[in-house]
Coordinates of C-alpha atoms and ligand atoms in Angstrom, one line a residue:
M24 CA 121.0 60.1 111.8
K25 CA 119.5 62.0 114.7
D26 CA 119.5 65.5 113.3
S27 CA 115.9 66.4 112.5
I28 CA 114.6 69.9 113.2
L29 CA 111.0 71.0 113.7
V30 CA 110.6 74.4 111.9
I31 CA 107.8 76.6 113.1
N32 CA 106.7 79.8 111.2
C33 CA 104.0 81.6 113.1
G34 CA 102.1 84.3 111.1
S35 CA 99.4 86.5 112.5
S36 CA 96.7 84.1 111.5
S37 CA 98.5 81.0 110.3
L38 CA 101.3 78.6 111.5
K39 CA 103.4 76.7 109.0
F40 CA 105.5 73.8 110.1
A41 CA 107.9 71.2 108.8
I42 CA 110.2 68.5 110.0
L43 CA 113.5 68.5 108.1
A44 CA 116.0 65.6 108.3
N45 CA 119.4 64.8 106.9
A46 CA 121.0 68.3 107.5
G47 CA 117.7 69.9 106.2
Q48 CA 117.8 68.0 102.9
E49 CA 114.7 65.9 103.4
T50 CA 111.2 67.0 104.5
L51 CA 109.7 64.3 106.6
M52 CA 106.4 66.0 107.3
E53 CA 105.0 69.5 106.7
G54 CA 101.8 71.4 107.2
I55 CA 99.8 74.5 108.0
A56 CA 97.3 75.6 110.6
D57 CA 95.1 78.2 108.9
Q58 CA 92.6 80.9 109.9
L59 CA 93.8 81.0 113.5
G60 CA 91.7 83.2 115.7
S61 CA 88.5 82.4 113.8
N62 CA 85.8 79.6 114.2
N63 CA 87.0 78.0 111.0
S64 CA 90.6 77.1 112.0
T65 CA 92.0 73.9 110.5
I66 CA 95.3 72.1 110.6
T67 CA 96.7 70.1 107.7
F68 CA 99.5 67.6 107.9
K69 CA 101.2 66.3 104.8
Y70 CA 103.1 63.1 105.4
Q71 CA 104.2 60.3 103.0
G72 CA 102.3 61.9 100.1
K73 CA 99.0 62.0 102.0
K74 CA 97.1 65.0 103.5
L75 CA 95.3 64.8 106.8
Q76 CA 93.1 67.8 107.8
K77 CA 91.5 68.4 111.2
T78 CA 89.5 71.2 112.6
L79 CA 91.3 73.1 115.4
A80 CA 88.9 73.3 118.3
L81 CA 90.4 76.4 120.0
G82 CA 91.9 77.9 116.8
S83 CA 94.9 79.3 118.5
H84 CA 98.7 79.2 117.8
E85 CA 98.9 77.2 121.1
S86 CA 96.4 74.6 120.0
A87 CA 98.2 74.2 116.7
V88 CA 101.5 73.4 118.4
K89 CA 99.7 71.0 120.7
E90 CA 98.3 69.2 117.6
I91 CA 101.9 69.0 116.2
K92 CA 103.1 67.5 119.5
A93 CA 100.1 65.0 119.4
W94 CA 101.1 64.0 115.8
L95 CA 104.7 63.5 117.0
D96 CA 103.5 61.3 119.9
L97 CA 101.7 59.1 117.3
H98 CA 104.9 58.9 115.2
P99 CA 107.6 58.0 117.7
A100 CA 110.1 57.1 115.0
I101 CA 110.1 60.7 113.8
N102 CA 109.8 62.2 117.3
D103 CA 113.0 60.3 118.3
L104 CA 115.0 62.0 115.5
L105 CA 114.2 65.5 116.7
V106 CA 117.2 67.5 118.1
G107 CA 115.8 71.0 118.0
V108 CA 113.1 73.5 117.1
G109 CA 113.8 76.5 114.7
H110 CA 111.4 79.5 114.8
R111 CA 111.1 82.0 112.0
I112 CA 110.9 85.5 113.4
V113 CA 109.9 88.5 111.2
H114 CA 111.5 91.3 113.2
G115 CA 114.8 91.3 115.0
G116 CA 115.2 95.1 115.1
E117 CA 118.9 96.1 115.6
T118 CA 119.2 93.6 118.4
F119 CA 119.6 90.5 116.3
K120 CA 122.3 90.5 113.7
Q121 CA 122.2 86.8 113.4
S122 CA 120.2 83.7 114.5
A123 CA 120.2 83.0 118.3
L124 CA 119.5 80.1 120.6
I125 CA 116.4 81.0 122.6
N126 CA 116.8 82.0 126.2
Q127 CA 115.0 84.6 128.4
D128 CA 117.2 87.4 127.0
V129 CA 116.3 86.5 123.4
I130 CA 112.6 86.3 124.3
N131 CA 112.9 89.8 125.9
G132 CA 114.7 91.0 122.8
I133 CA 111.9 89.8 120.5
Q134 CA 109.4 91.4 122.9
E135 CA 111.2 94.7 122.6
C136 CA 110.9 94.5 118.7
A137 CA 107.1 94.0 119.0
S138 CA 106.3 97.7 118.5
L139 CA 107.9 97.4 115.0
A140 CA 106.0 94.2 114.1
P141 CA 102.7 94.4 116.0
L142 CA 101.0 91.7 114.0
H143 CA 103.8 89.2 113.9
S144 CA 105.7 89.4 117.1
P145 CA 102.9 88.4 119.5
A146 CA 102.3 85.3 117.3
H147 CA 106.0 84.5 117.4
L148 CA 106.1 84.8 121.2
K149 CA 103.0 82.5 121.5
G150 CA 104.7 79.9 119.3
I151 CA 108.0 80.1 121.2
N152 CA 106.3 79.9 124.7
I153 CA 104.1 76.9 123.8
S154 CA 107.0 75.0 122.2
L155 CA 109.3 75.6 125.2
T156 CA 106.5 74.1 127.3
L157 CA 105.8 71.2 125.0
F158 CA 109.4 70.4 124.0
P159 CA 111.3 71.3 127.2
T160 CA 114.3 69.1 126.4
L161 CA 114.9 70.4 122.8
P162 CA 117.1 73.5 122.2
Q163 CA 115.2 76.1 120.2
A164 CA 116.5 78.8 117.9
A165 CA 115.2 82.1 116.5
V166 CA 116.0 83.0 112.9
F167 CA 115.2 86.6 111.9
D168 CA 114.0 87.9 108.5
T169 CA 115.8 91.2 109.2
S170 CA 119.3 89.9 110.3
F171 CA 120.8 89.6 106.8
H172 CA 120.2 93.3 106.1
Q173 CA 122.0 94.5 109.3
S174 CA 125.0 94.9 107.0
L175 CA 123.4 98.0 105.3
S176 CA 125.4 101.2 105.7
E177 CA 123.9 104.1 107.6
E178 CA 123.4 106.0 104.3
Q179 CA 121.1 103.2 103.1
F180 CA 119.2 102.4 106.3
L181 CA 118.5 105.9 107.6
Y182 CA 115.3 107.7 106.5
P183 CA 115.9 111.4 105.8
I184 CA 113.8 112.5 108.7
P185 CA 114.8 114.2 112.0
M186 CA 117.5 112.0 113.6
D187 CA 115.8 111.8 116.9
F188 CA 113.2 109.4 115.4
Y189 CA 116.1 107.0 114.8
R190 CA 118.0 107.7 118.1
E191 CA 114.9 107.5 120.3
H192 CA 112.6 105.2 118.4
H193 CA 114.8 103.1 116.1
F194 CA 112.8 104.2 113.0
R195 CA 114.9 103.1 110.0
K196 CA 114.9 100.7 107.1
Y197 CA 115.2 97.1 108.3
G198 CA 114.3 95.0 105.3
F199 CA 112.7 91.5 105.2
H200 CA 113.0 88.2 103.3
G201 CA 116.5 88.0 104.7
T202 CA 116.5 84.3 105.3
S203 CA 115.5 83.8 101.6
Y204 CA 118.3 86.2 100.4
R205 CA 120.9 84.4 102.6
Y206 CA 119.8 81.1 101.1
I207 CA 120.0 82.4 97.5
S208 CA 123.4 83.9 98.1
Q209 CA 124.8 80.6 99.4
R210 CA 123.1 78.5 96.8
L211 CA 124.4 80.7 94.0
A212 CA 127.9 80.3 95.4
Q213 CA 127.5 76.6 95.1
I214 CA 126.5 76.7 91.5
W215 CA 128.7 79.7 90.4
K216 CA 132.0 79.6 92.2
G217 CA 133.2 83.1 93.0
S218 CA 129.8 84.7 93.1
E219 CA 130.3 85.4 96.8
Q220 CA 132.9 88.0 95.7
Q221 CA 130.6 89.5 93.0
G222 CA 127.5 91.7 92.8
V223 CA 124.2 89.9 92.9
L224 CA 120.6 91.3 92.5
V225 CA 117.8 89.2 93.8
A226 CA 114.0 89.6 93.2
H227 CA 112.1 87.7 95.8
L228 CA 108.6 87.9 94.2
G229 CA 105.7 86.2 96.1
N230 CA 102.6 87.6 97.6
G231 CA 105.0 89.7 99.5
A232 CA 107.7 90.9 97.2
S233 CA 111.1 92.7 97.6
T234 CA 114.5 93.1 96.1
C235 CA 118.0 92.9 97.5
A236 CA 121.5 93.8 96.3
I237 CA 124.2 91.5 97.7
N238 CA 127.7 92.9 97.4
K239 CA 130.4 90.2 98.1
G240 CA 128.0 88.1 100.1
K241 CA 126.5 90.9 102.2
S242 CA 123.2 92.7 101.8
S243 CA 124.0 96.3 100.6
D244 CA 120.4 97.5 99.9
T245 CA 116.9 96.1 100.0
S246 CA 113.5 97.5 99.0
M247 CA 111.4 96.8 102.1
G248 CA 111.7 99.3 105.0
I249 CA 110.7 99.6 108.6
T250 CA 107.7 97.4 107.6
P251 CA 107.2 95.2 104.5
L252 CA 105.0 97.9 102.9
E253 CA 107.9 99.8 101.3
G254 CA 109.3 99.1 97.9
L255 CA 107.7 96.9 95.2
M256 CA 104.0 96.7 94.4
M257 CA 102.8 93.3 95.8
G258 CA 99.8 91.0 96.0
T259 CA 97.8 93.3 98.3
R260 CA 100.4 96.0 99.3
S261 CA 100.9 99.2 97.3
G262 CA 104.6 99.4 97.9
S263 CA 106.3 102.8 97.9
L264 CA 104.2 105.9 97.0
D265 CA 104.0 109.6 98.0
P266 CA 103.4 109.4 101.8
S267 CA 100.9 112.3 101.5
L268 CA 98.6 109.9 99.8
L269 CA 97.9 108.5 103.2
T270 CA 96.2 111.7 104.4
F271 CA 94.3 112.1 101.1
I272 CA 92.9 108.5 101.6
M273 CA 92.0 109.2 105.2
K274 CA 90.1 112.4 104.3
A275 CA 88.5 111.0 101.2
K276 CA 86.9 108.0 103.0
N277 CA 86.9 109.4 106.6
L278 CA 89.3 106.8 107.8
S279 CA 91.7 106.6 110.7
A280 CA 95.5 106.4 110.0
D281 CA 95.4 102.6 110.8
E282 CA 92.4 102.1 108.5
A283 CA 94.1 104.0 105.7
L284 CA 97.2 101.9 106.2
D285 CA 95.1 98.8 106.0
V286 CA 94.0 100.0 102.5
L287 CA 97.7 100.2 101.5
N288 CA 98.5 96.8 103.1
K289 CA 95.5 94.7 102.3
K290 CA 93.5 96.2 99.5
S291 CA 96.1 97.6 97.1
G292 CA 98.8 96.1 94.8
L293 CA 97.7 93.5 92.2
L294 CA 94.3 93.2 94.0
G295 CA 93.6 96.9 94.1
V296 CA 94.5 97.6 90.5
S297 CA 93.0 94.4 88.9
E298 CA 89.9 94.5 91.1
L299 CA 90.0 90.8 90.6
S300 CA 92.7 89.0 92.6
N301 CA 96.0 89.3 94.4
D302 CA 97.0 86.0 92.9
C303 CA 99.4 86.2 90.0
R304 CA 98.3 82.9 88.4
T305 CA 94.6 84.0 88.4
L306 CA 95.6 87.3 86.8
E307 CA 97.7 85.7 84.1
E308 CA 94.7 83.5 83.2
A309 CA 92.4 86.5 83.1
M310 CA 95.0 88.4 81.0
E311 CA 95.1 85.5 78.5
S312 CA 91.3 85.7 78.2
G313 CA 91.5 89.4 77.4
D314 CA 91.1 91.1 80.8
E315 CA 92.9 94.4 80.3
R316 CA 92.9 95.4 84.0
A317 CA 94.6 92.1 84.9
K318 CA 97.3 92.9 82.3
L319 CA 97.6 96.5 83.6
A320 CA 98.1 95.2 87.2
L321 CA 100.8 92.7 86.1
D322 CA 102.6 95.2 84.0
M323 CA 102.6 97.8 86.8
F324 CA 104.0 95.1 89.1
A325 CA 106.8 94.3 86.6
I326 CA 107.8 97.9 85.9
R327 CA 108.1 98.7 89.6
A328 CA 110.1 95.5 90.2
A329 CA 112.5 96.6 87.4
K330 CA 112.8 100.2 88.7
N331 CA 113.6 98.9 92.1
L332 CA 116.2 96.4 90.9
A333 CA 117.9 99.3 89.1
S334 CA 117.7 101.4 92.3
V335 CA 119.3 98.8 94.7
A336 CA 121.9 98.0 92.0
T337 CA 123.5 101.4 92.7
T338 CA 125.1 99.8 95.8
L339 CA 127.0 97.2 93.6
E340 CA 130.3 97.5 91.8
S341 CA 129.0 95.3 89.0
I342 CA 125.8 93.5 88.3
D343 CA 127.1 90.0 87.8
H344 CA 124.0 88.0 88.6
L345 CA 120.2 88.6 88.8
V346 CA 118.2 85.9 90.5
F347 CA 114.4 85.4 90.4
T348 CA 112.9 83.6 93.4
G349 CA 109.6 83.3 95.4
G350 CA 106.3 81.9 94.0
I351 CA 106.1 84.5 91.2
G352 CA 109.8 84.8 90.5
E353 CA 110.1 81.0 90.2
N354 CA 106.9 80.4 88.2
S355 CA 105.8 83.5 86.2
S356 CA 107.7 83.5 82.8
Y357 CA 105.5 86.5 81.8
L358 CA 106.6 88.7 84.7
R359 CA 110.3 87.6 84.4
Q360 CA 110.2 88.5 80.7
V361 CA 108.6 91.9 81.2
I362 CA 110.9 92.8 84.1
C363 CA 113.9 92.0 82.0
N364 CA 112.5 93.9 79.1
H365 CA 112.7 97.0 81.4
L366 CA 116.3 96.3 82.3
K367 CA 117.7 96.4 78.8
A368 CA 119.5 99.7 79.5
L369 CA 121.5 97.8 82.2
N370 CA 122.5 95.2 79.6
I371 CA 120.4 92.5 81.3
G372 CA 118.7 90.1 78.9
I373 CA 117.1 86.7 78.9
N374 CA 116.6 83.9 76.4
S375 CA 112.8 83.9 75.8
T376 CA 112.7 80.2 75.1
L377 CA 114.7 79.1 78.1
N378 CA 112.5 81.5 80.2
K379 CA 109.2 80.1 78.9
D380 CA 110.2 76.4 79.1
A381 CA 111.8 76.6 82.6
P382 CA 110.8 73.5 84.4
R383 CA 109.1 74.1 87.8
G384 CA 111.1 73.9 90.9
E385 CA 114.5 73.8 89.2
T386 CA 117.6 76.1 89.3
L387 CA 118.2 77.4 85.8
N388 CA 120.4 80.0 84.0
I389 CA 118.0 81.8 81.6
S390 CA 120.4 84.6 80.4
S391 CA 120.7 85.5 76.7
N392 CA 124.1 85.2 75.1
E393 CA 124.4 88.9 74.9
S394 CA 123.5 89.6 78.6
N395 CA 126.3 91.2 80.7
T396 CA 124.5 89.7 83.8
K397 CA 123.8 86.0 84.4
V398 CA 120.1 85.7 85.0
W399 CA 118.9 82.8 87.1
I400 CA 115.8 81.1 88.5
I401 CA 116.6 79.7 91.9
P402 CA 113.8 78.2 94.1
T403 CA 114.2 79.6 97.6
N404 CA 114.2 77.4 100.7
E405 CA 113.8 79.4 103.9
E406 CA 112.9 76.3 106.0
L407 CA 116.3 74.7 105.1
M408 CA 118.1 77.8 106.3
I409 CA 116.2 77.8 109.6
A410 CA 117.0 74.1 110.1
L411 CA 120.7 74.6 109.3
D412 CA 121.0 77.6 111.6
T413 CA 119.3 75.7 114.4
I414 CA 121.7 72.7 113.9
S415 CA 124.7 75.0 113.8
L416 CA 123.7 76.8 117.0
I417 CA 123.1 73.6 118.8
Q418 CA 126.5 72.3 117.9
H419 CA 128.4 75.3 119.1
Ligands
ADP513 P1 104.2 84.3 100.0 O1 104.7 85.7 99.9 O2 102.9 84.1 100.6 O3 105.3 83.3 100.5 P2 104.6 82.8 97.5 O4 106.1 82.9 97.4 O5 104.1 81.4 97.9 O6 104.0 83.9 98.4 O7 104.0 83.2 96.1 C1 102.7 83.2 95.8 C2 102.5 83.8 94.5 O8 103.1 83.0 93.5 C3 101.0 84.0 94.1 O9 100.7 85.2 93.5 C4 100.8 82.9 93.0 O10 99.9 83.1 92.1 C5 102.2 82.9 92.4 N1 102.4 81.7 91.6 C6 102.6 80.4 92.0 N2 102.7 79.5 91.0 C7 102.6 80.3 89.9 C8 102.6 80.0 88.4 N3 102.7 78.8 88.0 N4 102.5 81.0 87.6 C9 102.3 82.3 88.0 N5 102.3 82.6 89.3 C10 102.4 81.6 90.2

């Protein structure tokens, strides 16, 4: 059936892509262009179980999309199946409460949000502009990481600072990972009928990590804020801390505000504490061979994730489900166990054997018999959500 979607995810220095067929159920091809903006840019295509890597001469987002177009020209059978392009967009501000078909108004809207996401928005706009040029006959959609959290109440999304910062500058909590949370909410409703009328906690734990409370299918609170720095400790981000620390860091090392923020965004979190790596797998291996700093970093990550889950849970009437997702949530039995150990007071418990033996990539209920809350591992699928949104916007 002719219903394939090219999904494009432009980061500041990378571009991930995939072609999804059969209502998003089948990945025909996927890949990544890496280290964009440097002399070492490469693009890798994964197709029919084989990897093809090429250097990217110009190393730009534009040259990456041109390579994807060239690949499609060499694979006309796949090219002919394409009906649209779906773009992942990090920040939709208050303008975009749902996904949108891209036209000039939508491009202007994304441009207006650029001050809130200065690293990502220019990359998104480059990706959109070049795909509109190279795929002029295909409808294109924008799917926003922030949209799912537009249901937060004023009490939740406002920062307790003078109101004119909100009125004049739109400074407020936006939240991210929304496409993942929307997918998890829908997937849970497929496997547990009625969950769309219940209270659900989700921990999306990857290199970037956040939590979300979903009350009757709608986001009621989330840990990330105006930027993804707020909330949990992450791979290289500190997460929430006393804001005064920023000025202490600036003065201690004679840094500008942007440089000090860079410390909190890129040199903190698991990396900053372990002084070894931002990668959970590397830290677990180090912990197993006796590295105490790696264990400290992981345990700090876990305790903050648990505290934050308890915090966002205050917006729910009951905590019926807790879902772990993202690279760490899906794969680290150690962190799932420690996080749940800290949630005993909420009557949340897991079966240690089920947790340890959880097969990779599968949806699984790991709750203990006594747990009041069902605890799940559910692999996320943001590309599927982007493809489905694009198909649905094209059809309407
Ligand atoms: P991103 O935020 O970049 O999308 P991912 O969701 O891909 O991140 O998650 C990356 C994280 O998942 C890394 O810290 C990685 O070490 C961790 N991870 C992946 N597989 C495992 C595993 N088997 N055990 C522990 N951690 C894992």
